[in-house]
């Protein structure tokens, strides 16, 4: 009797731990809903104007092994799809277009969607070559392109991560940022 009671208690504790982990992850993903930034696929987990951070949004970053951005110092946007809603795939070519970002500094990086880890594949504001009309155009392709080009390398499916360090034009928060459009061109 005593051994069977220990086995039952161990089973209940194990089931409780597993259930707790699964429901915590589900709760984090459902409660820490990203705010859509504009009409495109970009999402931000923080509005940039909140004085108190949402613990579920912080847990979202920590769950994927990343630290949340510092309040008021950085805005972080993620896009896992193009403007048409298709998942970003490295076998396709993409063009990001829009007005130049009104930030003191920014970086666009590609992160492996499967592992969730950011890669060293990036483009930052000091390296951007602007278009003659003052806009920006960034191409993502495995084939070399002229102008601003990011090679996704060995990544198969990716997420774009855009970090902005606010300047005088971004102090009002994430809702005033005009983010680039993401257009899929050809796929191989």
mmCIF file with all atom_site columns, C-alpha atoms in Angstrom:
data_model
loop_
_atom_site.group_PDB
_atom_site.id
_atom_site.type_symbol
_atom_site.label_atom_id
_atom_site.label_alt_id
_atom_site.label_comp_id
_atom_site.label_asym_id
_atom_site.label_entity_id
_atom_site.label_seq_id
_atom_site.pdbx_PDB_ins_code
_atom_site.Cartn_x
_atom_site.Cartn_y
_atom_site.Cartn_z
_atom_site.occupancy
_atom_site.B_iso_or_equiv
_atom_site.pdbx_formal_charge
_atom_site.auth_seq_id
_atom_site.auth_comp_id
_atom_site.auth_asym_id
_atom_site.auth_atom_id
_atom_site.pdbx_PDB_model_num
ATOM 1   C CA . UNK A 1 1   ? 0.000  0.000  0.000   1.00 0.00 ? 1   UNK A CA 1
ATOM 2   C CA . UNK A 1 2   ? 2.705  2.423  0.899   1.00 0.00 ? 2   UNK A CA 1
ATOM 3   C CA . UNK A 1 3   ? 4.603  2.010  -2.419  1.00 0.00 ? 3   UNK A CA 1
ATOM 4   C CA . UNK A 1 4   ? 1.417  2.453  -4.436  1.00 0.00 ? 4   UNK A CA 1
ATOM 5   C CA . UNK A 1 5   ? 0.642  5.683  -2.537  1.00 0.00 ? 5   UNK A CA 1
ATOM 6   C CA . UNK A 1 6   ? 4.096  7.063  -3.350  1.00 0.00 ? 6   UNK A CA 1
ATOM 7   C CA . UNK A 1 7   ? 3.675  6.134  -7.017  1.00 0.00 ? 7   UNK A CA 1
ATOM 8   C CA . UNK A 1 8   ? 0.239  7.788  -7.144  1.00 0.00 ? 8   UNK A CA 1
ATOM 9   C CA . UNK A 1 9   ? 1.538  10.928 -5.426  1.00 0.00 ? 9   UNK A CA 1
ATOM 10  C CA . UNK A 1 10  ? 4.530  11.074 -7.803  1.00 0.00 ? 10  UNK A CA 1
ATOM 11  C CA . UNK A 1 11  ? 2.200  10.680 -10.786 1.00 0.00 ? 11  UNK A CA 1
ATOM 12  C CA . UNK A 1 12  ? -0.060 13.471 -9.544  1.00 0.00 ? 12  UNK A CA 1
ATOM 13  C CA . UNK A 1 13  ? 2.903  15.798 -8.936  1.00 0.00 ? 13  UNK A CA 1
ATOM 14  C CA . UNK A 1 14  ? 4.376  14.995 -12.368 1.00 0.00 ? 14  UNK A CA 1
ATOM 15  C CA . UNK A 1 15  ? 1.027  15.578 -14.086 1.00 0.00 ? 15  UNK A CA 1
ATOM 16  C CA . UNK A 1 16  ? 0.619  18.851 -12.178 1.00 0.00 ? 16  UNK A CA 1
ATOM 17  C CA . UNK A 1 17  ? 4.065  20.083 -13.216 1.00 0.00 ? 17  UNK A CA 1
ATOM 18  C CA . UNK A 1 18  ? 3.499  19.190 -16.875 1.00 0.00 ? 18  UNK A CA 1
ATOM 19  C CA . UNK A 1 19  ? 0.040  20.772 -16.834 1.00 0.00 ? 19  UNK A CA 1
ATOM 20  C CA . UNK A 1 20  ? 1.450  23.872 -15.149 1.00 0.00 ? 20  UNK A CA 1
ATOM 21  C CA . UNK A 1 21  ? 4.194  24.308 -17.759 1.00 0.00 ? 21  UNK A CA 1
ATOM 22  C CA . UNK A 1 22  ? 1.825  23.766 -20.688 1.00 0.00 ? 22  UNK A CA 1
ATOM 23  C CA . UNK A 1 23  ? -0.819 26.165 -19.345 1.00 0.00 ? 23  UNK A CA 1
ATOM 24  C CA . UNK A 1 24  ? 1.832  28.781 -18.491 1.00 0.00 ? 24  UNK A CA 1
ATOM 25  C CA . UNK A 1 25  ? 3.181  28.702 -22.059 1.00 0.00 ? 25  UNK A CA 1
ATOM 26  C CA . UNK A 1 26  ? -0.332 28.843 -23.480 1.00 0.00 ? 26  UNK A CA 1
ATOM 27  C CA . UNK A 1 27  ? -1.237 31.716 -21.177 1.00 0.00 ? 27  UNK A CA 1
ATOM 28  C CA . UNK A 1 28  ? 1.893  33.660 -22.107 1.00 0.00 ? 28  UNK A CA 1
ATOM 29  C CA . UNK A 1 29  ? 1.241  33.287 -25.827 1.00 0.00 ? 29  UNK A CA 1
ATOM 30  C CA . UNK A 1 30  ? -2.479 34.092 -25.569 1.00 0.00 ? 30  UNK A CA 1
ATOM 31  C CA . UNK A 1 31  ? -2.272 36.894 -23.002 1.00 0.00 ? 31  UNK A CA 1
ATOM 32  C CA . UNK A 1 32  ? 0.857  38.602 -24.317 1.00 0.00 ? 32  UNK A CA 1
ATOM 33  C CA . UNK A 1 33  ? -0.776 39.331 -27.633 1.00 0.00 ? 33  UNK A CA 1
ATOM 34  C CA . UNK A 1 34  ? 1.296  41.459 -29.900 1.00 0.00 ? 34  UNK A CA 1
ATOM 35  C CA . UNK A 1 35  ? -0.061 44.802 -30.978 1.00 0.00 ? 35  UNK A CA 1
ATOM 36  C CA . UNK A 1 36  ? -0.197 45.165 -34.739 1.00 0.00 ? 36  UNK A CA 1
ATOM 37  C CA . UNK A 1 37  ? 1.834  48.127 -35.862 1.00 0.00 ? 37  UNK A CA 1
ATOM 38  C CA . UNK A 1 38  ? -0.007 49.818 -38.703 1.00 0.00 ? 38  UNK A CA 1
ATOM 39  C CA . UNK A 1 39  ? -1.667 47.822 -41.457 1.00 0.00 ? 39  UNK A CA 1
ATOM 40  C CA . UNK A 1 40  ? 1.264  45.540 -42.239 1.00 0.00 ? 40  UNK A CA 1
ATOM 41  C CA . UNK A 1 41  ? 2.564  42.321 -40.708 1.00 0.00 ? 41  UNK A CA 1
ATOM 42  C CA . UNK A 1 42  ? 4.770  44.022 -38.100 1.00 0.00 ? 42  UNK A CA 1
ATOM 43  C CA . UNK A 1 43  ? 3.934  43.378 -34.460 1.00 0.00 ? 43  UNK A CA 1
ATOM 44  C CA . UNK A 1 44  ? 5.238  44.913 -31.273 1.00 0.00 ? 44  UNK A CA 1
ATOM 45  C CA . UNK A 1 45  ? 4.927  43.352 -27.840 1.00 0.00 ? 45  UNK A CA 1
ATOM 46  C CA . UNK A 1 46  ? 5.192  46.726 -26.096 1.00 0.00 ? 46  UNK A CA 1
ATOM 47  C CA . UNK A 1 47  ? 3.535  49.977 -27.066 1.00 0.00 ? 47  UNK A CA 1
ATOM 48  C CA . UNK A 1 48  ? 6.547  52.018 -25.999 1.00 0.00 ? 48  UNK A CA 1
ATOM 49  C CA . UNK A 1 49  ? 4.383  54.343 -23.914 1.00 0.00 ? 49  UNK A CA 1
ATOM 50  C CA . UNK A 1 50  ? 3.368  52.037 -21.078 1.00 0.00 ? 50  UNK A CA 1
ATOM 51  C CA . UNK A 1 51  ? 4.855  52.961 -17.729 1.00 0.00 ? 51  UNK A CA 1
ATOM 52  C CA . UNK A 1 52  ? 4.377  49.462 -16.306 1.00 0.00 ? 52  UNK A CA 1
ATOM 53  C CA . UNK A 1 53  ? 5.312  46.447 -18.377 1.00 0.00 ? 53  UNK A CA 1
ATOM 54  C CA . UNK A 1 54  ? 2.963  43.533 -18.854 1.00 0.00 ? 54  UNK A CA 1
ATOM 55  C CA . UNK A 1 55  ? 4.546  40.470 -17.158 1.00 0.00 ? 55  UNK A CA 1
ATOM 56  C CA . UNK A 1 56  ? 3.152  38.193 -19.875 1.00 0.00 ? 56  UNK A CA 1
ATOM 57  C CA . UNK A 1 57  ? 4.859  40.257 -22.566 1.00 0.00 ? 57  UNK A CA 1
ATOM 58  C CA . UNK A 1 58  ? 8.138  40.071 -20.637 1.00 0.00 ? 58  UNK A CA 1
ATOM 59  C CA . UNK A 1 59  ? 7.684  36.309 -20.255 1.00 0.00 ? 59  UNK A CA 1
ATOM 60  C CA . UNK A 1 60  ? 7.179  36.022 -24.026 1.00 0.00 ? 60  UNK A CA 1
ATOM 61  C CA . UNK A 1 61  ? 10.716 37.314 -24.628 1.00 0.00 ? 61  UNK A CA 1
ATOM 62  C CA . UNK A 1 62  ? 12.274 35.304 -21.798 1.00 0.00 ? 62  UNK A CA 1
ATOM 63  C CA . UNK A 1 63  ? 10.570 32.095 -22.971 1.00 0.00 ? 63  UNK A CA 1
ATOM 64  C CA . UNK A 1 64  ? 12.513 32.402 -26.257 1.00 0.00 ? 64  UNK A CA 1
ATOM 65  C CA . UNK A 1 65  ? 15.813 33.195 -24.518 1.00 0.00 ? 65  UNK A CA 1
ATOM 66  C CA . UNK A 1 66  ? 15.780 36.948 -25.200 1.00 0.00 ? 66  UNK A CA 1
ATOM 67  C CA . UNK A 1 67  ? 15.702 39.890 -22.851 1.00 0.00 ? 67  UNK A CA 1
ATOM 68  C CA . UNK A 1 68  ? 12.823 42.339 -23.335 1.00 0.00 ? 68  UNK A CA 1
ATOM 69  C CA . UNK A 1 69  ? 13.791 45.758 -24.710 1.00 0.00 ? 69  UNK A CA 1
ATOM 70  C CA . UNK A 1 70  ? 14.470 48.498 -22.191 1.00 0.00 ? 70  UNK A CA 1
ATOM 71  C CA . UNK A 1 71  ? 11.439 50.742 -21.671 1.00 0.00 ? 71  UNK A CA 1
ATOM 72  C CA . UNK A 1 72  ? 11.862 54.052 -23.476 1.00 0.00 ? 72  UNK A CA 1
ATOM 73  C CA . UNK A 1 73  ? 15.239 53.090 -24.924 1.00 0.00 ? 73  UNK A CA 1
ATOM 74  C CA . UNK A 1 74  ? 14.286 50.702 -27.668 1.00 0.00 ? 74  UNK A CA 1
ATOM 75  C CA . UNK A 1 75  ? 11.279 49.670 -29.720 1.00 0.00 ? 75  UNK A CA 1
ATOM 76  C CA . UNK A 1 76  ? 11.190 46.143 -31.072 1.00 0.00 ? 76  UNK A CA 1
ATOM 77  C CA . UNK A 1 77  ? 9.022  44.925 -33.956 1.00 0.00 ? 77  UNK A CA 1
ATOM 78  C CA . UNK A 1 78  ? 8.706  41.441 -35.428 1.00 0.00 ? 78  UNK A CA 1
ATOM 79  C CA . UNK A 1 79  ? 7.290  40.219 -38.744 1.00 0.00 ? 79  UNK A CA 1
ATOM 80  C CA . UNK A 1 80  ? 6.817  36.512 -39.496 1.00 0.00 ? 80  UNK A CA 1
ATOM 81  C CA . UNK A 1 81  ? 4.752  37.104 -42.654 1.00 0.00 ? 81  UNK A CA 1
ATOM 82  C CA . UNK A 1 82  ? 4.781  39.302 -45.733 1.00 0.00 ? 82  UNK A CA 1
ATOM 83  C CA . UNK A 1 83  ? 2.043  41.846 -46.525 1.00 0.00 ? 83  UNK A CA 1
ATOM 84  C CA . UNK A 1 84  ? -0.090 39.108 -48.113 1.00 0.00 ? 84  UNK A CA 1
ATOM 85  C CA . UNK A 1 85  ? 0.037  36.940 -44.979 1.00 0.00 ? 85  UNK A CA 1
ATOM 86  C CA . UNK A 1 86  ? 2.436  34.284 -46.313 1.00 0.00 ? 86  UNK A CA 1
ATOM 87  C CA . UNK A 1 87  ? 5.162  32.952 -44.012 1.00 0.00 ? 87  UNK A CA 1
ATOM 88  C CA . UNK A 1 88  ? 8.623  34.361 -44.740 1.00 0.00 ? 88  UNK A CA 1
ATOM 89  C CA . UNK A 1 89  ? 10.659 31.747 -46.618 1.00 0.00 ? 89  UNK A CA 1
ATOM 90  C CA . UNK A 1 90  ? 14.335 32.146 -47.519 1.00 0.00 ? 90  UNK A CA 1
ATOM 91  C CA . UNK A 1 91  ? 13.792 30.469 -50.898 1.00 0.00 ? 91  UNK A CA 1
ATOM 92  C CA . UNK A 1 92  ? 11.813 33.593 -51.905 1.00 0.00 ? 92  UNK A CA 1
ATOM 93  C CA . UNK A 1 93  ? 12.994 37.119 -52.635 1.00 0.00 ? 93  UNK A CA 1
ATOM 94  C CA . UNK A 1 94  ? 11.484 39.994 -50.620 1.00 0.00 ? 94  UNK A CA 1
ATOM 95  C CA . UNK A 1 95  ? 11.566 43.755 -50.955 1.00 0.00 ? 95  UNK A CA 1
ATOM 96  C CA . UNK A 1 96  ? 11.005 46.073 -48.001 1.00 0.00 ? 96  UNK A CA 1
ATOM 97  C CA . UNK A 1 97  ? 9.973  49.573 -49.017 1.00 0.00 ? 97  UNK A CA 1
ATOM 98  C CA . UNK A 1 98  ? 8.777  52.655 -47.237 1.00 0.00 ? 98  UNK A CA 1
ATOM 99  C CA . UNK A 1 99  ? 9.839  55.988 -45.837 1.00 0.00 ? 99  UNK A CA 1
ATOM 100 C CA . UNK A 1 100 ? 13.174 56.139 -44.037 1.00 0.00 ? 100 UNK A CA 1
ATOM 101 C CA . UNK A 1 101 ? 12.751 55.227 -40.399 1.00 0.00 ? 101 UNK A CA 1
ATOM 102 C CA . UNK A 1 102 ? 12.708 58.280 -38.124 1.00 0.00 ? 102 UNK A CA 1
ATOM 103 C CA . UNK A 1 103 ? 14.977 56.793 -35.479 1.00 0.00 ? 103 UNK A CA 1
ATOM 104 C CA . UNK A 1 104 ? 18.345 57.703 -34.034 1.00 0.00 ? 104 UNK A CA 1
ATOM 105 C CA . UNK A 1 105 ? 19.522 54.183 -34.916 1.00 0.00 ? 105 UNK A CA 1
ATOM 106 C CA . UNK A 1 106 ? 17.849 51.005 -36.174 1.00 0.00 ? 106 UNK A CA 1
ATOM 107 C CA . UNK A 1 107 ? 18.758 47.440 -37.095 1.00 0.00 ? 107 UNK A CA 1
ATOM 108 C CA . UNK A 1 108 ? 16.895 44.904 -39.218 1.00 0.00 ? 108 UNK A CA 1
ATOM 109 C CA . UNK A 1 109 ? 17.906 41.315 -38.441 1.00 0.00 ? 109 UNK A CA 1
ATOM 110 C CA . UNK A 1 110 ? 16.719 37.928 -39.630 1.00 0.00 ? 110 UNK A CA 1
ATOM 111 C CA . UNK A 1 111 ? 16.047 35.280 -36.987 1.00 0.00 ? 111 UNK A CA 1
ATOM 112 C CA . UNK A 1 112 ? 15.638 31.573 -37.590 1.00 0.00 ? 112 UNK A CA 1
ATOM 113 C CA . UNK A 1 113 ? 11.938 30.868 -37.052 1.00 0.00 ? 113 UNK A CA 1
ATOM 114 C CA . UNK A 1 114 ? 12.508 27.291 -35.867 1.00 0.00 ? 114 UNK A CA 1
ATOM 115 C CA . UNK A 1 115 ? 15.073 28.038 -33.169 1.00 0.00 ? 115 UNK A CA 1
ATOM 116 C CA . UNK A 1 116 ? 13.915 31.592 -32.445 1.00 0.00 ? 116 UNK A CA 1
ATOM 117 C CA . UNK A 1 117 ? 17.508 32.752 -32.217 1.00 0.00 ? 117 UNK A CA 1
ATOM 118 C CA . UNK A 1 118 ? 18.594 35.960 -33.892 1.00 0.00 ? 118 UNK A CA 1
ATOM 119 C CA . UNK A 1 119 ? 21.360 35.603 -36.419 1.00 0.00 ? 119 UNK A CA 1
ATOM 120 C CA . UNK A 1 120 ? 24.232 37.833 -37.373 1.00 0.00 ? 120 UNK A CA 1
ATOM 121 C CA . UNK A 1 121 ? 22.449 38.536 -40.660 1.00 0.00 ? 121 UNK A CA 1
ATOM 122 C CA . UNK A 1 122 ? 21.432 42.171 -40.390 1.00 0.00 ? 122 UNK A CA 1
ATOM 123 C CA . UNK A 1 123 ? 21.420 45.666 -41.832 1.00 0.00 ? 123 UNK A CA 1
ATOM 124 C CA . UNK A 1 124 ? 21.657 48.777 -39.686 1.00 0.00 ? 124 UNK A CA 1
ATOM 125 C CA . UNK A 1 125 ? 20.887 52.430 -40.308 1.00 0.00 ? 125 UNK A CA 1
ATOM 126 C CA . UNK A 1 126 ? 24.508 53.572 -40.809 1.00 0.00 ? 126 UNK A CA 1
ATOM 127 C CA . UNK A 1 127 ? 24.848 51.100 -43.718 1.00 0.00 ? 127 UNK A CA 1
ATOM 128 C CA . UNK A 1 128 ? 21.558 52.011 -45.432 1.00 0.00 ? 128 UNK A CA 1
ATOM 129 C CA . UNK A 1 129 ? 21.843 53.587 -48.869 1.00 0.00 ? 129 UNK A CA 1
ATOM 130 C CA . UNK A 1 130 ? 18.708 55.703 -49.291 1.00 0.00 ? 130 UNK A CA 1
ATOM 131 C CA . UNK A 1 131 ? 16.728 56.031 -52.507 1.00 0.00 ? 131 UNK A CA 1
ATOM 132 C CA . UNK A 1 132 ? 16.892 59.357 -54.418 1.00 0.00 ? 132 UNK A CA 1
ATOM 133 C CA . UNK A 1 133 ? 13.341 60.211 -53.309 1.00 0.00 ? 133 UNK A CA 1
ATOM 134 C CA . UNK A 1 134 ? 14.254 59.822 -49.607 1.00 0.00 ? 134 UNK A CA 1
ATOM 135 C CA . UNK A 1 135 ? 12.644 56.408 -49.129 1.00 0.00 ? 135 UNK A CA 1
ATOM 136 C CA . UNK A 1 136 ? 14.354 53.136 -48.329 1.00 0.00 ? 136 UNK A CA 1
ATOM 137 C CA . UNK A 1 137 ? 14.454 49.849 -50.213 1.00 0.00 ? 137 UNK A CA 1
ATOM 138 C CA . UNK A 1 138 ? 15.918 46.660 -48.727 1.00 0.00 ? 138 UNK A CA 1
ATOM 139 C CA . UNK A 1 139 ? 16.083 43.368 -50.611 1.00 0.00 ? 139 UNK A CA 1
ATOM 140 C CA . UNK A 1 140 ? 16.271 39.943 -48.981 1.00 0.00 ? 140 UNK A CA 1
ATOM 141 C CA . UNK A 1 141 ? 17.476 37.237 -51.340 1.00 0.00 ? 141 UNK A CA 1
ATOM 142 C CA . UNK A 1 142 ? 19.952 34.423 -51.615 1.00 0.00 ? 142 UNK A CA 1
ATOM 143 C CA . UNK A 1 143 ? 21.030 35.906 -54.945 1.00 0.00 ? 143 UNK A CA 1
ATOM 144 C CA . UNK A 1 144 ? 23.171 39.072 -54.802 1.00 0.00 ? 144 UNK A CA 1
ATOM 145 C CA . UNK A 1 145 ? 21.219 42.302 -55.406 1.00 0.00 ? 145 UNK A CA 1
ATOM 146 C CA . UNK A 1 146 ? 22.305 45.885 -55.926 1.00 0.00 ? 146 UNK A CA 1
ATOM 147 C CA . UNK A 1 147 ? 21.719 48.390 -53.160 1.00 0.00 ? 147 UNK A CA 1
ATOM 148 C CA . UNK A 1 148 ? 20.637 47.314 -49.687 1.00 0.00 ? 148 UNK A CA 1
ATOM 149 C CA . UNK A 1 149 ? 20.738 43.523 -49.688 1.00 0.00 ? 149 UNK A CA 1
ATOM 150 C CA . UNK A 1 150 ? 20.461 40.922 -46.923 1.00 0.00 ? 150 UNK A CA 1
ATOM 151 C CA . UNK A 1 151 ? 21.386 37.303 -47.656 1.00 0.00 ? 151 UNK A CA 1
ATOM 152 C CA . UNK A 1 152 ? 19.404 34.905 -45.416 1.00 0.00 ? 152 UNK A CA 1
ATOM 153 C CA . UNK A 1 153 ? 22.195 32.338 -45.639 1.00 0.00 ? 153 UNK A CA 1
ATOM 154 C CA . UNK A 1 154 ? 21.331 28.858 -44.348 1.00 0.00 ? 154 UNK A CA 1
ATOM 155 C CA . UNK A 1 155 ? 18.050 29.887 -42.713 1.00 0.00 ? 155 UNK A CA 1
ATOM 156 C CA . UNK A 1 156 ? 15.004 28.259 -44.320 1.00 0.00 ? 156 UNK A CA 1
ATOM 157 C CA . UNK A 1 157 ? 12.111 30.112 -42.632 1.00 0.00 ? 157 UNK A CA 1
ATOM 158 C CA . UNK A 1 158 ? 12.761 33.362 -40.833 1.00 0.00 ? 158 UNK A CA 1
ATOM 159 C CA . UNK A 1 159 ? 11.317 36.223 -38.818 1.00 0.00 ? 159 UNK A CA 1
ATOM 160 C CA . UNK A 1 160 ? 12.358 39.833 -39.349 1.00 0.00 ? 160 UNK A CA 1
ATOM 161 C CA . UNK A 1 161 ? 13.278 41.668 -36.161 1.00 0.00 ? 161 UNK A CA 1
ATOM 162 C CA . UNK A 1 162 ? 13.455 45.459 -36.335 1.00 0.00 ? 162 UNK A CA 1
ATOM 163 C CA . UNK A 1 163 ? 15.054 47.329 -33.409 1.00 0.00 ? 163 UNK A CA 1
ATOM 164 C CA . UNK A 1 164 ? 14.633 51.084 -33.192 1.00 0.00 ? 164 UNK A CA 1
ATOM 165 C CA . UNK A 1 165 ? 16.425 53.444 -30.838 1.00 0.00 ? 165 UNK A CA 1
ATOM 166 C CA . UNK A 1 166 ? 14.040 56.372 -30.547 1.00 0.00 ? 166 UNK A CA 1
ATOM 167 C CA . UNK A 1 167 ? 15.075 59.822 -31.585 1.00 0.00 ? 167 UNK A CA 1
ATOM 168 C CA . UNK A 1 168 ? 13.059 62.986 -31.277 1.00 0.00 ? 168 UNK A CA 1
ATOM 169 C CA . UNK A 1 169 ? 10.497 61.642 -33.763 1.00 0.00 ? 169 UNK A CA 1
ATOM 170 C CA . UNK A 1 170 ? 9.699  58.423 -31.882 1.00 0.00 ? 170 UNK A CA 1
ATOM 171 C CA . UNK A 1 171 ? 9.096  59.546 -28.320 1.00 0.00 ? 171 UNK A CA 1
ATOM 172 C CA . UNK A 1 172 ? 5.335  59.089 -28.713 1.00 0.00 ? 172 UNK A CA 1
ATOM 173 C CA . UNK A 1 173 ? 5.656  55.296 -28.888 1.00 0.00 ? 173 UNK A CA 1
ATOM 174 C CA . UNK A 1 174 ? 5.222  52.477 -31.336 1.00 0.00 ? 174 UNK A CA 1
ATOM 175 C CA . UNK A 1 175 ? 1.932  53.734 -32.719 1.00 0.00 ? 175 UNK A CA 1
ATOM 176 C CA . UNK A 1 176 ? 3.606  56.591 -34.635 1.00 0.00 ? 176 UNK A CA 1
ATOM 177 C CA . UNK A 1 177 ? 6.272  54.517 -36.413 1.00 0.00 ? 177 UNK A CA 1
ATOM 178 C CA . UNK A 1 178 ? 5.742  53.993 -40.149 1.00 0.00 ? 178 UNK A CA 1
ATOM 179 C CA . UNK A 1 179 ? 7.190  50.564 -40.832 1.00 0.00 ? 179 UNK A CA 1
ATOM 180 C CA . UNK A 1 180 ? 8.290  49.217 -44.221 1.00 0.00 ? 180 UNK A CA 1
ATOM 181 C CA . UNK A 1 181 ? 6.020  47.117 -46.397 1.00 0.00 ? 181 UNK A CA 1
ATOM 182 C CA . UNK A 1 182 ? 7.153  43.530 -47.038 1.00 0.00 ? 182 UNK A CA 1
ATOM 183 C CA . UNK A 1 183 ? 6.501  42.315 -50.578 1.00 0.00 ? 183 UNK A CA 1
ATOM 184 C CA . UNK A 1 184 ? 7.288  38.820 -51.830 1.00 0.00 ? 184 UNK A CA 1
ATOM 185 C CA . UNK A 1 185 ? 8.716  38.770 -55.329 1.00 0.00 ? 185 UNK A CA 1
ATOM 186 C CA . UNK A 1 186 ? 9.899  35.443 -56.791 1.00 0.00 ? 186 UNK A CA 1
ATOM 187 C CA . UNK A 1 187 ? 10.441 32.048 -55.218 1.00 0.00 ? 187 UNK A CA 1
ATOM 188 C CA . UNK A 1 188 ? 12.905 29.390 -56.321 1.00 0.00 ? 188 UNK A CA 1
#
